[in-house]
PDB file of C-alpha atoms in Angstrom:
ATOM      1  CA  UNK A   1     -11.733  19.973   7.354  1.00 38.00           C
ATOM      2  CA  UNK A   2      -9.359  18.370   4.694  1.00 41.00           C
ATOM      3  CA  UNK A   3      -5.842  19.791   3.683  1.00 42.00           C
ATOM      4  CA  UNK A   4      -4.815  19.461   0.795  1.00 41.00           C
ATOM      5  CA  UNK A   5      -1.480  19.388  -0.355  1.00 43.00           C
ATOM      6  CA  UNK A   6      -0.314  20.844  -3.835  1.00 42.00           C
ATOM      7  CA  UNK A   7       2.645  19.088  -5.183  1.00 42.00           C
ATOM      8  CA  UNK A   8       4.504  20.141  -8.940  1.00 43.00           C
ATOM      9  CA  UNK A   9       6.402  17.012 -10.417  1.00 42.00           C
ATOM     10  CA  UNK A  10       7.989  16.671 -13.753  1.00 43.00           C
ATOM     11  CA  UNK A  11       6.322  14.368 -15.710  1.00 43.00           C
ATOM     12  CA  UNK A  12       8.436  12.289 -18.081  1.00 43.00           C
ATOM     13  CA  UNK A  13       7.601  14.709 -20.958  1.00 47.00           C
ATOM     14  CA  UNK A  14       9.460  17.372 -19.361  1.00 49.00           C
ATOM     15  CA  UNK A  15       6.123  19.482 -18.513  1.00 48.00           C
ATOM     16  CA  UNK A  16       5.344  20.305 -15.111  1.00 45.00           C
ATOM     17  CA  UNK A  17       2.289  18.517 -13.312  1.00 41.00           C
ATOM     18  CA  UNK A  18       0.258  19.686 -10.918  1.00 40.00           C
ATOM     19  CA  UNK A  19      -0.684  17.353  -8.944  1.00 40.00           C
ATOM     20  CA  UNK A  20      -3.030  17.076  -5.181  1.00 40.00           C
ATOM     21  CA  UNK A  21      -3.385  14.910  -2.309  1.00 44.00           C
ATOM     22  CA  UNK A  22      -5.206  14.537   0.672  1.00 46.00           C
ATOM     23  CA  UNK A  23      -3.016  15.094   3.673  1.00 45.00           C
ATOM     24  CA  UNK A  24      -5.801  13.770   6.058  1.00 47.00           C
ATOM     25  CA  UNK A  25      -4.227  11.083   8.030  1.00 45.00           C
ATOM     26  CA  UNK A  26      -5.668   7.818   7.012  1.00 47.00           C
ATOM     27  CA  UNK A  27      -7.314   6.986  10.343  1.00 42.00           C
ATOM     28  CA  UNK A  28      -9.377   9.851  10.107  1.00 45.00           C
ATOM     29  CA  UNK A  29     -10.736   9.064   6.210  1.00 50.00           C
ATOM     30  CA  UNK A  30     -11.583   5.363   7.549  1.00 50.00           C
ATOM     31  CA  UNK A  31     -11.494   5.171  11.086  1.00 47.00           C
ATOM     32  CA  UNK A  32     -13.667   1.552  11.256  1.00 47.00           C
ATOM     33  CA  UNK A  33     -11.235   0.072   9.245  1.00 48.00           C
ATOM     34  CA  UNK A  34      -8.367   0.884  11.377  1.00 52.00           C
ATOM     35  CA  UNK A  35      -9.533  -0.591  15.085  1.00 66.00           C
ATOM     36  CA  UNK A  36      -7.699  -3.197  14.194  1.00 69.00           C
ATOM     37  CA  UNK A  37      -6.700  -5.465  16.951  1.00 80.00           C
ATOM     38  CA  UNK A  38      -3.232  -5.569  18.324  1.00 85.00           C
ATOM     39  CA  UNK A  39      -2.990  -9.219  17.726  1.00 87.00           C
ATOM     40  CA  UNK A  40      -3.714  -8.482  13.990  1.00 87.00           C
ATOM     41  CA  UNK A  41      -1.208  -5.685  13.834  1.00 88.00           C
ATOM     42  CA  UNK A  42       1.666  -8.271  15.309  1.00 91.00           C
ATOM     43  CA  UNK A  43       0.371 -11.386  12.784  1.00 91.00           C
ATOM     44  CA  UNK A  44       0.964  -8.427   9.900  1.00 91.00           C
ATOM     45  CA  UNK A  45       4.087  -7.266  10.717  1.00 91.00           C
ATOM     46  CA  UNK A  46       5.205 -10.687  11.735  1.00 93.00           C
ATOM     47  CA  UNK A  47       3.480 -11.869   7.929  1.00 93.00           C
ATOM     48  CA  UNK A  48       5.004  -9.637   6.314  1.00 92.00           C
ATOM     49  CA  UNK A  49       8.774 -10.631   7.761  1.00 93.00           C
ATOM     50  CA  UNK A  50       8.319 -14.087   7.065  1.00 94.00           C
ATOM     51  CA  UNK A  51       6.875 -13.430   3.564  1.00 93.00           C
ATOM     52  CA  UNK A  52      10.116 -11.463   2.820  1.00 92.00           C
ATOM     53  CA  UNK A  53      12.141 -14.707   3.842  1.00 94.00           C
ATOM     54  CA  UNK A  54      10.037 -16.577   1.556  1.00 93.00           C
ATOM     55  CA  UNK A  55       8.245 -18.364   4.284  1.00 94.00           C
ATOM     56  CA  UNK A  56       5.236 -18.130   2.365  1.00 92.00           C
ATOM     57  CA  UNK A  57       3.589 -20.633   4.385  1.00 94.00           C
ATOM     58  CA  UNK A  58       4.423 -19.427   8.039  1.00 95.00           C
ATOM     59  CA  UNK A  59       3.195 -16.013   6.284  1.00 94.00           C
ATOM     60  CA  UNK A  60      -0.336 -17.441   5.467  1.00 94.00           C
ATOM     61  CA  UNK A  61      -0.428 -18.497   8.627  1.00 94.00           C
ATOM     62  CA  UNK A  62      -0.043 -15.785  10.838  1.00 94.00           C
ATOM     63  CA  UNK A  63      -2.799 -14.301   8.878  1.00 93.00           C
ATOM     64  CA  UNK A  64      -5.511 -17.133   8.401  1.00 92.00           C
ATOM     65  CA  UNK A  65      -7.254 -15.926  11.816  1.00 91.00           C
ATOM     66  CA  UNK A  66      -7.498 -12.260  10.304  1.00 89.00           C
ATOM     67  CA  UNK A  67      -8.357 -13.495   6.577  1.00 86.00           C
ATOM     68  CA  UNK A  68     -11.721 -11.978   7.080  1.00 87.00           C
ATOM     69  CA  UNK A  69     -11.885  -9.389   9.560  1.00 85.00           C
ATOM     70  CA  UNK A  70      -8.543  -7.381   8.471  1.00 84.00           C
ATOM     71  CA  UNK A  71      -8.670  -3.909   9.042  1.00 83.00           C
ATOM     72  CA  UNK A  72      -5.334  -2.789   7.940  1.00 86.00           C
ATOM     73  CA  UNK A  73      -4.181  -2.941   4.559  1.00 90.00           C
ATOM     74  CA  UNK A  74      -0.800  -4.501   5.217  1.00 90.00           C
ATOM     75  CA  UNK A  75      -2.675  -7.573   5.969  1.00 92.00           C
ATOM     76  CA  UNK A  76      -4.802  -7.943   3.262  1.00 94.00           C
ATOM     77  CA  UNK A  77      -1.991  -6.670   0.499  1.00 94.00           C
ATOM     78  CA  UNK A  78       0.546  -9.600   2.239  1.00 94.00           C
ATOM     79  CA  UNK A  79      -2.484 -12.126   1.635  1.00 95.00           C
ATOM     80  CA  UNK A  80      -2.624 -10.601  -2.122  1.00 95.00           C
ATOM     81  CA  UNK A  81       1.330 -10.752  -2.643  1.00 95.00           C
ATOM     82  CA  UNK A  82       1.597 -14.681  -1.032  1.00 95.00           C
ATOM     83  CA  UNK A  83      -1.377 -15.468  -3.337  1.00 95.00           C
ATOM     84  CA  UNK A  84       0.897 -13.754  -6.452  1.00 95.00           C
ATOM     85  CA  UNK A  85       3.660 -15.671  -5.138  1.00 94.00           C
ATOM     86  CA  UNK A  86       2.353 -18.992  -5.435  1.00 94.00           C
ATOM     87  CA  UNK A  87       0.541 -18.638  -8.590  1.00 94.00           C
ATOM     88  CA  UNK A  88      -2.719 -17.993  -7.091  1.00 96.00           C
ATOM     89  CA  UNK A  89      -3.638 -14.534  -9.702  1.00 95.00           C
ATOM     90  CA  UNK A  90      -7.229 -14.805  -9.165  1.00 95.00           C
ATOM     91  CA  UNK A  91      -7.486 -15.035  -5.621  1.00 95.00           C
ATOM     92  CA  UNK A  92      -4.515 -12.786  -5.426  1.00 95.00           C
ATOM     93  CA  UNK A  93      -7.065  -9.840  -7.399  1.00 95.00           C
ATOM     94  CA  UNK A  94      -9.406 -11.008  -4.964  1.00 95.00           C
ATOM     95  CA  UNK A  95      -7.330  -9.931  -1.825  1.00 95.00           C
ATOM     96  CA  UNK A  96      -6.119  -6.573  -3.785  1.00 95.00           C
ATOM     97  CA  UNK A  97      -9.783  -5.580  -4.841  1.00 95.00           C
ATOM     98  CA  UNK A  98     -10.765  -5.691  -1.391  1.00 94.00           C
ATOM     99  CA  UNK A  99      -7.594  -3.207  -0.092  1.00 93.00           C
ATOM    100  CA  UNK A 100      -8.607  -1.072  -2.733  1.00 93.00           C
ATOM    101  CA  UNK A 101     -12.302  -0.893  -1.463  1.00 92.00           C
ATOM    102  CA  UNK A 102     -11.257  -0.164   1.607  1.00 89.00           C
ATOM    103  CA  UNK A 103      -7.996   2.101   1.001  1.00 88.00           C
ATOM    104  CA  UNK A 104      -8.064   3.554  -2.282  1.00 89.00           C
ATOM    105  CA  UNK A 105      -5.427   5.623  -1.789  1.00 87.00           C
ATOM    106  CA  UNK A 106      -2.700   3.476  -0.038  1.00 89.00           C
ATOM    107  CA  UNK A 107       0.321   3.265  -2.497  1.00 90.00           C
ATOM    108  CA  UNK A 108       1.489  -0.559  -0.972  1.00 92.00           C
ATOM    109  CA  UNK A 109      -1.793  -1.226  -2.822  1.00 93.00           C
ATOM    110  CA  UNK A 110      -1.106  -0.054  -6.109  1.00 92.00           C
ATOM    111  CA  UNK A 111       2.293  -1.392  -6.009  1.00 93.00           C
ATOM    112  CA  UNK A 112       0.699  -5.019  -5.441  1.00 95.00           C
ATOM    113  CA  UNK A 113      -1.209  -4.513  -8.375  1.00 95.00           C
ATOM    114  CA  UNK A 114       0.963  -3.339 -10.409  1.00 93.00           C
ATOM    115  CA  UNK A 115       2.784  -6.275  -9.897  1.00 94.00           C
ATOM    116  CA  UNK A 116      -0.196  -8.561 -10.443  1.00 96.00           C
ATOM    117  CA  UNK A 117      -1.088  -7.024 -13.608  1.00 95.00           C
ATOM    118  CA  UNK A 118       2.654  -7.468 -15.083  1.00 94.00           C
ATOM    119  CA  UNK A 119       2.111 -10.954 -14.342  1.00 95.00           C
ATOM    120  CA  UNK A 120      -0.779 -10.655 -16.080  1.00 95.00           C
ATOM    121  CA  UNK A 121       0.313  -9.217 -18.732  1.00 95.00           C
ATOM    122  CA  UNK A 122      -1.883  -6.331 -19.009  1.00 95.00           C
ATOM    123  CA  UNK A 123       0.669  -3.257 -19.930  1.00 93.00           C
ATOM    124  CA  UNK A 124      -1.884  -0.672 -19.664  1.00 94.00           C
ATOM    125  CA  UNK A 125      -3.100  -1.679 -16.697  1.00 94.00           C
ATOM    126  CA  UNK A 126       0.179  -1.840 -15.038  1.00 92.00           C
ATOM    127  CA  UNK A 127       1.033   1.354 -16.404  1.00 92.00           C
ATOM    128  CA  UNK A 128      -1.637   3.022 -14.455  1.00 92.00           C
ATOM    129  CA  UNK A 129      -1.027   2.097 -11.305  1.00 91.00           C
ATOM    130  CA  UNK A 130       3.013   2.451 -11.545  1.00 90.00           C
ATOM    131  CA  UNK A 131       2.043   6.316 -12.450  1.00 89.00           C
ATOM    132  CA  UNK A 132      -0.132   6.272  -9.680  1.00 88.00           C
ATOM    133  CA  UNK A 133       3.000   5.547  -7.740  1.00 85.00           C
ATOM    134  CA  UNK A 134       5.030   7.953  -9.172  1.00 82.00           C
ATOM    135  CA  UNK A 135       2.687  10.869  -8.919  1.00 81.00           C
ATOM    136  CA  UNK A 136       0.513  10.444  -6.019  1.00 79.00           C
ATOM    137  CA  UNK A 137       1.989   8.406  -3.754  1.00 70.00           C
ATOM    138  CA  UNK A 138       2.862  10.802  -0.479  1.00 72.00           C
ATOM    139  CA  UNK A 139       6.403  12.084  -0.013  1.00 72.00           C
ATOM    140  CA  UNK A 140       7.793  13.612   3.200  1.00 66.00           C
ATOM    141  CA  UNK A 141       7.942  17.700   3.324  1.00 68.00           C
ATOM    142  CA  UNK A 142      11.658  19.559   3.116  1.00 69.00           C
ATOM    143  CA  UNK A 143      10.486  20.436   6.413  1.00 70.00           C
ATOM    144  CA  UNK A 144       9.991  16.937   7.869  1.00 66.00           C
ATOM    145  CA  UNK A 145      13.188  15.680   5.785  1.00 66.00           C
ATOM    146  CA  UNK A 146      15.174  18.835   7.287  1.00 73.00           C
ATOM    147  CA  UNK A 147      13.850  17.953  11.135  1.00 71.00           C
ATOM    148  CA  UNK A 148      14.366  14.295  10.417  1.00 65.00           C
ATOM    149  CA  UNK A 149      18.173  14.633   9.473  1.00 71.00           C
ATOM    150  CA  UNK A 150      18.519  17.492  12.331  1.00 72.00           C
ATOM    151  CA  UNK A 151      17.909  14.491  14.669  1.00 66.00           C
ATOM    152  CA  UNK A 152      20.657  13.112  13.697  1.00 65.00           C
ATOM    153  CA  UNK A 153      22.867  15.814  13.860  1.00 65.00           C
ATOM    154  CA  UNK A 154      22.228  16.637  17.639  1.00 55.00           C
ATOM    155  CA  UNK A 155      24.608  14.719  19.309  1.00 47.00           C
TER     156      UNK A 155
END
């Protein structure tokens, strides 16, 4: 059975929204997608490090051998972003269409795209997915912030 989690933000009009999210972990909404292999979890994280370095090719890479099995979305957003990065819009969408199939709700994907349609230039559709970010993306509990920073405190 789902959970679902009622959040109240302030929109920038100053009325309160109402808004709801699935708190079922994402393994459990998709679980095909995430037996992903350990050697594609390591050429992700290891994609992703080099991409911020702006080894764009070591990046592209690390992930040729998962290009078209991926099964996390890390992978197939990093392939989206080098694509951005070197120019490449339409196969960037390409990349970024797929994540979305498979992981509607992850918020590294609509960040991606946002930044694809900015480049773009398509406002509106940039617009919608920075909201997207600013009123659905998940954000920790007080509860898991107050046991987080309690952590810390235990010496």
């Amino acid at each position: 059975m789902k959970k679902i989690e009622q959040q109240f933000v302030k929109g920038s009009a100053g009325k309160t929204v109402s808004v709801s999210t699935d708190a079922t972990p994402r393994w459990k909404q998709a679980p095909s997608l995430v037996q992903a292999s350990s050697e594609e979890l390591e050429a992700s994280a290891a994609a992703r490090v080099a991409f911020d370095q702006g080894r764009m090719e070591d990046a592209r890479r690390l992930l040729a051998p998962h290009a078209e099995s991926a099964r996390i979305p890390a992978t197939l957003v990093t392939l989206g972003r080098i694509c951005i990065a070197d120019g490449q819009l339409d196969e960037a969408a390409q990349w970024l269409a797929r994540a979305e199939a498979h992981f509607p709700e992850d918020p590294q994907v609509w960040k991606a795209y946002a930044v694809l349609f900015r480049l773009l230039q398509r406002p509106e559709d940039e617009l919608s997915y920075r909201r997207k970010l600013v009123f659905l993306a998940p954000r920790p509990s007080a509860a898991a912030l107050l046991a987080f920073a309690q952590t810390f405190t235990k010496v």
